[in-house]
Coordinates of C-alpha atoms in Angstrom, one line a residue:
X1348 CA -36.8 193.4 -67.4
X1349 CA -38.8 191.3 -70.2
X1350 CA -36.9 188.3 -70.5
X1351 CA -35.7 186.3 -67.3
X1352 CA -31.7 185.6 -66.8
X1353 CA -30.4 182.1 -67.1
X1354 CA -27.2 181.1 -65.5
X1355 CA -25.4 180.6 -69.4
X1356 CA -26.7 184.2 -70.2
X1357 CA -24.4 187.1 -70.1
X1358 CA -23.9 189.2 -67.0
X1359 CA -25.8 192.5 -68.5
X1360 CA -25.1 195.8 -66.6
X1361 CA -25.9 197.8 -69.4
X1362 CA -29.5 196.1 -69.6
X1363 CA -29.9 195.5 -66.0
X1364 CA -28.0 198.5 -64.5
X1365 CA -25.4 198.6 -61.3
X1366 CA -25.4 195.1 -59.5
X1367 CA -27.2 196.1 -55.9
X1368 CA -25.2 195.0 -53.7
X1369 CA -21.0 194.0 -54.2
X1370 CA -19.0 192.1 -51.8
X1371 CA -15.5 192.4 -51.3
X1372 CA -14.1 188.8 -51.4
X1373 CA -10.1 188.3 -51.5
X1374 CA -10.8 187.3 -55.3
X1375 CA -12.1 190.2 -56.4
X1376 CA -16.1 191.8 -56.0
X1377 CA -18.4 189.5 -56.0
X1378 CA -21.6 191.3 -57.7
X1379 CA -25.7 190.7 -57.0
X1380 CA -28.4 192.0 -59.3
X1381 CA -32.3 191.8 -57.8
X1382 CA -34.4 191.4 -60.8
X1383 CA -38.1 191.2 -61.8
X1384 CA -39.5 189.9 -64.9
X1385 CA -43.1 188.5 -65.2
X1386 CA -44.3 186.8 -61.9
X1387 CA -40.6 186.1 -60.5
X1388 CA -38.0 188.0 -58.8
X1389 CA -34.3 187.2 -59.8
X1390 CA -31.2 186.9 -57.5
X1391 CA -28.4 186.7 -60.2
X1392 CA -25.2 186.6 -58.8
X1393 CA -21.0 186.4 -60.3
X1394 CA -18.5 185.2 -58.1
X1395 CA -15.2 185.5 -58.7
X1396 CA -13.1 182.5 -58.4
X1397 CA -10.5 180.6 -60.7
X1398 CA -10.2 177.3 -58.3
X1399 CA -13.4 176.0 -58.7
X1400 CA -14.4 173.9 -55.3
X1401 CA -18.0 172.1 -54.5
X1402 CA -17.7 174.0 -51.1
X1403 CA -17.4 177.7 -53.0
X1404 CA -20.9 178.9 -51.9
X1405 CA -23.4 181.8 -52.1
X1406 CA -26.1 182.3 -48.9
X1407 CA -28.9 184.3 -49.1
X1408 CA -30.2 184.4 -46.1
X1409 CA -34.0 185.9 -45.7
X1410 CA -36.2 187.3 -43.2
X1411 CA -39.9 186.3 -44.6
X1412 CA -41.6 188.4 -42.3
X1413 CA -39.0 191.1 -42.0
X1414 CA -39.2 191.2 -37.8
X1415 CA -35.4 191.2 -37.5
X1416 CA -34.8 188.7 -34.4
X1417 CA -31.6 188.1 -33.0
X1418 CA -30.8 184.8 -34.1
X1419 CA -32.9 182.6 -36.5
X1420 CA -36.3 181.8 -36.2
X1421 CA -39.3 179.8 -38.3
X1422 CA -39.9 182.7 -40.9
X1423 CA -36.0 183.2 -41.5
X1424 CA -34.4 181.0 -44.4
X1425 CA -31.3 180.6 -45.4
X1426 CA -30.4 179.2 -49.3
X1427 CA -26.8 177.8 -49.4
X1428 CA -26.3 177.3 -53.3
X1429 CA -23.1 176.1 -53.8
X1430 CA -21.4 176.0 -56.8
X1431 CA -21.9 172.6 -57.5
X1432 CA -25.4 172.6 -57.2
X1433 CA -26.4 169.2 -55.9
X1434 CA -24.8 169.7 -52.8
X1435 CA -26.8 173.1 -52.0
X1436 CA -29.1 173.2 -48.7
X1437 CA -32.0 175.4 -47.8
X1438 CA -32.6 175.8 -43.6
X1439 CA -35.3 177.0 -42.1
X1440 CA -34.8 178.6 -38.5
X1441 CA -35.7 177.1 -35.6
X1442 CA -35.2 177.8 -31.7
X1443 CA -32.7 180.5 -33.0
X1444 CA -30.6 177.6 -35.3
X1445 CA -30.6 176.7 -38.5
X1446 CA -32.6 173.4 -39.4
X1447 CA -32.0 170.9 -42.6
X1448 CA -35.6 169.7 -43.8
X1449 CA -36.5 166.7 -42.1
X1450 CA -34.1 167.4 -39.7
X1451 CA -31.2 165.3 -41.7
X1452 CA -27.8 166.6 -41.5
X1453 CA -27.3 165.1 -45.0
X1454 CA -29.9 166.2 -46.6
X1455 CA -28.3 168.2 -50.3
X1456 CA -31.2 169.5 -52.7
X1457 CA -29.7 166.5 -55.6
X1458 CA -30.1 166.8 -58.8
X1459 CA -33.8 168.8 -58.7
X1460 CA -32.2 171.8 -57.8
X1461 CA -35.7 173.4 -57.0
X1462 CA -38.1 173.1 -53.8
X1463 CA -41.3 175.4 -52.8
X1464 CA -41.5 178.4 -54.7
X1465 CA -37.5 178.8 -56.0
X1466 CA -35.3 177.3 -58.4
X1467 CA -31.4 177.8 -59.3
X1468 CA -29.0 177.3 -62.0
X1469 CA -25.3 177.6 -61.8
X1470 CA -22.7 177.9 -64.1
X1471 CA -18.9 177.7 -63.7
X1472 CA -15.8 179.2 -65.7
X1473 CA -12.1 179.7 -65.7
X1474 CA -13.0 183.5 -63.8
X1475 CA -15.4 182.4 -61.8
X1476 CA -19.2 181.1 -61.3
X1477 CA -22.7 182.5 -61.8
X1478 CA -25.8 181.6 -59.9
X1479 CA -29.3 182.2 -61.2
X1480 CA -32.1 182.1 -57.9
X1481 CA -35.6 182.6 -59.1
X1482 CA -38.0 182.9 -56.4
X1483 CA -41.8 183.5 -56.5
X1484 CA -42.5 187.0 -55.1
X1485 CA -44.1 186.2 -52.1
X1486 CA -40.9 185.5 -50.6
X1487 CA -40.3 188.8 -50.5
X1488 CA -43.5 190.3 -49.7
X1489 CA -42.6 191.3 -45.8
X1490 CA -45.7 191.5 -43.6
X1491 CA -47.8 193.8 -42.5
X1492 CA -45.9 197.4 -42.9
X1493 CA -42.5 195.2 -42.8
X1494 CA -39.9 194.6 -45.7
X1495 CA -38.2 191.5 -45.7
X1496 CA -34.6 190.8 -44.4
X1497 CA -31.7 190.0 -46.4
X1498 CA -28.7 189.3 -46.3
X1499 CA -25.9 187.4 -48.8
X1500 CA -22.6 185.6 -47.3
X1501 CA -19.8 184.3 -50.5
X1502 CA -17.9 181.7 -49.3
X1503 CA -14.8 180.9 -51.1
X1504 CA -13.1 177.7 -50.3
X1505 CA -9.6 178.1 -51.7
X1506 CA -8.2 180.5 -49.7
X1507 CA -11.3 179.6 -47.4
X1508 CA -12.4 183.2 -47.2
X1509 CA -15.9 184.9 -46.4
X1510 CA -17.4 188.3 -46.9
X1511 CA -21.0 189.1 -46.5
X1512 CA -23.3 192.0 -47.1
X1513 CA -24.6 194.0 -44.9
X1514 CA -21.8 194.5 -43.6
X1515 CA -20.0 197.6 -41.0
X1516 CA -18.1 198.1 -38.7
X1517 CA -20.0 196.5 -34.9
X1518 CA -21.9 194.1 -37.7
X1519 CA -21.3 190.2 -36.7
X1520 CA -18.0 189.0 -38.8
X1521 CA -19.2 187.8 -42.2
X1522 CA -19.3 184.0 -41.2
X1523 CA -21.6 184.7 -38.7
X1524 CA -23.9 187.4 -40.9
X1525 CA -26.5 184.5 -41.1
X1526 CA -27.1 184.1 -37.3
X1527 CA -28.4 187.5 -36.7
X1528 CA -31.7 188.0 -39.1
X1529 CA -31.6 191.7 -37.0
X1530 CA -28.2 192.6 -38.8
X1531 CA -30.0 191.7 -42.3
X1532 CA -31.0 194.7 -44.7
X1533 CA -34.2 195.7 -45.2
X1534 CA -35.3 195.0 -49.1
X1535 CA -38.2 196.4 -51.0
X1536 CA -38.4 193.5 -54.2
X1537 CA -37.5 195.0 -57.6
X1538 CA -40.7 196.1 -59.5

Protein backbone atom coordinates (compact mmCIF):
# COMPACT_ATOMS: atom_id res chain seq x y z
CA UNK A 1 0.00 0.00 0.00
CA UNK A 2 1.37 3.56 -1.07
CA UNK A 3 -1.02 5.88 0.23
CA UNK A 4 -2.31 5.54 4.00
CA UNK A 5 -6.29 5.09 4.59
CA UNK A 6 -8.23 7.89 6.29
CA UNK A 7 -11.41 7.27 8.06
CA UNK A 8 -13.56 9.52 5.05
CA UNK A 9 -11.65 7.25 2.47
CA UNK A 10 -13.48 4.39 0.77
CA UNK A 11 -13.37 0.88 2.15
CA UNK A 12 -11.09 -0.57 -0.87
CA UNK A 13 -11.10 -4.47 -1.13
CA UNK A 14 -10.13 -4.35 -4.53
CA UNK A 15 -6.88 -2.28 -3.65
CA UNK A 16 -6.37 -3.73 -0.35
CA UNK A 17 -7.67 -7.32 -0.79
CA UNK A 18 -10.01 -9.61 1.65
CA UNK A 19 -10.42 -7.83 5.14
CA UNK A 20 -8.30 -10.24 7.61
CA UNK A 21 -10.24 -10.96 9.99
CA UNK A 22 -14.61 -10.60 9.95
CA UNK A 23 -16.73 -10.75 12.99
CA UNK A 24 -20.08 -11.92 12.99
CA UNK A 25 -22.03 -9.19 14.92
CA UNK A 26 -26.08 -9.43 14.92
CA UNK A 27 -25.83 -6.31 12.42
CA UNK A 28 -24.10 -7.92 9.94
CA UNK A 29 -19.88 -8.67 9.51
CA UNK A 30 -17.99 -6.40 10.90
CA UNK A 31 -14.70 -6.35 8.57
CA UNK A 32 -10.72 -5.55 9.71
CA UNK A 33 -8.00 -4.86 7.19
CA UNK A 34 -4.04 -4.81 8.66
CA UNK A 35 -2.24 -2.51 6.45
CA UNK A 36 1.28 -1.08 5.92
CA UNK A 37 2.21 1.93 4.15
CA UNK A 38 5.49 3.86 4.75
CA UNK A 39 6.60 3.62 8.50
CA UNK A 40 2.97 2.75 9.93
CA UNK A 41 0.79 -0.17 10.13
CA UNK A 42 -3.05 0.32 9.66
CA UNK A 43 -5.98 -1.19 11.60
CA UNK A 44 -8.96 -0.07 9.29
CA UNK A 45 -11.97 -1.30 10.49
CA UNK A 46 -16.28 -1.06 9.22
CA UNK A 47 -18.71 -1.79 11.57
CA UNK A 48 -22.00 -2.25 10.78
CA UNK A 49 -24.57 -0.35 12.60
CA UNK A 50 -27.55 2.04 11.74
CA UNK A 51 -28.26 3.30 15.49
CA UNK A 52 -25.40 5.19 16.00
CA UNK A 53 -24.50 5.15 20.10
CA UNK A 54 -21.19 6.76 21.86
CA UNK A 55 -20.91 3.30 23.58
CA UNK A 56 -20.76 1.29 19.94
CA UNK A 57 -17.04 0.38 20.29
CA UNK A 58 -14.08 -1.49 18.60
CA UNK A 59 -11.19 -3.16 21.06
CA UNK A 60 -8.11 -4.18 19.92
CA UNK A 61 -6.54 -5.71 22.44
CA UNK A 62 -2.51 -6.50 21.99
CA UNK A 63 0.02 -8.61 23.40
CA UNK A 64 3.39 -6.41 22.95
CA UNK A 65 5.60 -9.08 23.76
CA UNK A 66 3.46 -11.90 22.38
CA UNK A 67 3.97 -14.32 25.79
CA UNK A 68 0.28 -15.14 25.91
CA UNK A 69 -0.59 -14.92 29.81
CA UNK A 70 -3.67 -15.78 31.16
CA UNK A 71 -5.06 -12.67 32.14
CA UNK A 72 -3.58 -9.19 31.41
CA UNK A 73 -0.30 -8.07 32.23
CA UNK A 74 2.15 -4.76 31.75
CA UNK A 75 3.02 -5.60 28.02
CA UNK A 76 -0.80 -6.28 27.08
CA UNK A 77 -2.90 -3.17 25.90
CA UNK A 78 -6.12 -2.81 25.10
CA UNK A 79 -7.48 0.32 22.69
CA UNK A 80 -11.27 0.82 23.24
CA UNK A 81 -12.11 3.38 20.30
CA UNK A 82 -15.42 4.07 20.40
CA UNK A 83 -17.38 5.49 17.91
CA UNK A 84 -17.45 8.71 19.27
CA UNK A 85 -13.97 9.23 19.66
CA UNK A 86 -13.46 11.40 22.61
CA UNK A 87 -14.75 8.98 24.89
CA UNK A 88 -12.25 6.16 23.69
CA UNK A 89 -9.73 4.60 26.47
CA UNK A 90 -6.37 2.87 26.07
CA UNK A 91 -5.47 0.23 29.34
CA UNK A 92 -2.56 -1.10 30.04
CA UNK A 93 -2.51 -4.46 32.09
CA UNK A 94 -1.71 -4.70 35.41
CA UNK A 95 -1.82 -7.51 38.14
CA UNK A 96 -3.84 -9.45 35.53
CA UNK A 97 -6.58 -6.18 35.16
CA UNK A 98 -6.98 -3.65 33.03
CA UNK A 99 -5.56 -0.12 34.18
CA UNK A 100 -6.82 3.59 32.86
CA UNK A 101 -3.51 5.84 32.72
CA UNK A 102 -3.07 7.54 35.84
CA UNK A 103 -5.18 5.19 37.30
CA UNK A 104 -8.51 7.49 36.80
CA UNK A 105 -11.54 5.73 36.07
CA UNK A 106 -12.60 8.80 33.96
CA UNK A 107 -9.93 9.23 32.15
CA UNK A 108 -11.41 9.46 27.91
CA UNK A 109 -8.55 10.26 25.30
CA UNK A 110 -10.66 13.97 24.50
CA UNK A 111 -10.50 15.60 21.68
CA UNK A 112 -6.45 14.61 20.78
CA UNK A 113 -7.48 11.37 19.79
CA UNK A 114 -3.70 10.23 19.75
CA UNK A 115 -1.22 9.14 22.65
CA UNK A 116 2.41 7.30 22.30
CA UNK A 117 2.96 5.89 19.00
CA UNK A 118 -0.96 5.62 17.56
CA UNK A 119 -3.61 7.81 16.36
CA UNK A 120 -7.44 7.25 15.19
CA UNK A 121 -10.01 8.70 13.19
CA UNK A 122 -13.56 7.74 13.00
CA UNK A 123 -16.30 8.32 10.83
CA UNK A 124 -20.02 7.54 11.14
CA UNK A 125 -22.89 6.87 8.57
CA UNK A 126 -26.44 5.81 8.09
CA UNK A 127 -24.83 1.84 7.62
CA UNK A 128 -22.56 2.09 9.94
CA UNK A 129 -18.94 3.53 11.21
CA UNK A 130 -15.36 3.25 10.15
CA UNK A 131 -12.26 3.46 12.41
CA UNK A 132 -8.89 4.32 11.11
CA UNK A 133 -5.91 3.05 13.95
CA UNK A 134 -2.41 3.93 12.81
CA UNK A 135 0.11 2.63 14.96
CA UNK A 136 4.00 2.84 14.77
CA UNK A 137 5.38 -0.67 13.94
CA UNK A 138 6.99 -1.41 16.90
CA UNK A 139 3.84 -2.24 18.45
CA UNK A 140 3.74 -5.03 16.64
CA UNK A 141 7.21 -6.17 16.61
CA UNK A 142 6.78 -9.30 19.25
CA UNK A 143 9.99 -10.16 21.12
CA UNK A 144 12.51 -12.26 20.71
CA UNK A 145 11.27 -15.36 18.35
CA UNK A 146 7.58 -14.21 19.51
CA UNK A 147 4.69 -12.59 17.38
CA UNK A 148 2.50 -10.26 19.02
CA UNK A 149 -1.06 -11.07 20.35
CA UNK A 150 -4.21 -9.88 19.07
CA UNK A 151 -7.30 -9.85 19.42
CA UNK A 152 -10.51 -7.41 18.32
CA UNK A 153 -13.93 -7.35 20.39
CA UNK A 154 -17.09 -5.03 18.45
CA UNK A 155 -19.38 -3.90 20.75
CA UNK A 156 -22.69 -2.79 19.60
CA UNK A 157 -24.84 -0.93 21.97
CA UNK A 158 -28.31 -1.13 20.52
CA UNK A 159 -29.11 -4.38 20.75
CA UNK A 160 -26.08 -4.44 23.24
CA UNK A 161 -24.38 -7.31 21.48
CA UNK A 162 -20.62 -8.42 21.30
CA UNK A 163 -18.59 -10.71 19.07
CA UNK A 164 -14.87 -10.89 19.04
CA UNK A 165 -12.14 -12.54 17.07
CA UNK A 166 -10.45 -15.20 17.75
CA UNK A 167 -13.00 -16.80 18.52
CA UNK A 168 -14.05 -21.05 18.84
CA UNK A 169 -15.66 -23.09 20.43
CA UNK A 170 -13.85 -23.57 24.49
CA UNK A 171 -12.55 -19.72 23.65
CA UNK A 172 -13.76 -17.26 26.60
CA UNK A 173 -17.31 -15.67 25.36
CA UNK A 174 -16.58 -12.61 23.30
CA UNK A 175 -17.02 -10.04 26.22
CA UNK A 176 -14.51 -11.57 28.04
CA UNK A 177 -11.95 -12.16 24.80
CA UNK A 178 -9.88 -9.30 26.33
CA UNK A 179 -9.14 -10.92 29.77
CA UNK A 180 -7.22 -13.78 28.38
CA UNK A 181 -4.05 -12.32 26.22
CA UNK A 182 -3.42 -16.48 25.90
CA UNK A 183 -6.72 -16.80 23.74
CA UNK A 184 -5.29 -13.78 21.41
CA UNK A 185 -3.98 -14.68 17.82
CA UNK A 186 -0.71 -14.72 16.91
CA UNK A 187 -0.02 -11.79 14.11
CA UNK A 188 2.91 -11.29 11.90
CA UNK A 189 2.43 -7.18 10.83
CA UNK A 190 1.57 -6.65 7.22
CA UNK A 191 4.75 -5.90 5.13
Amino acid sequence: MTAPPGAEASLDSAKWGAPQVTIATRAGPASIWLLRAADSVFVVARMPDRTPSWADALSLCLDVSGDGAQAPAHDDFQFTLRRVLDSSVVYRGRNGRWQPPLDDPDWRIGAVHAGGGWEAASKSDSAGWTLVLRLDPAWLVGEGRRPPGIAFIVHNDDPSSWGAWPSGPAGPPPQDLDRTPVAWARVQPPT
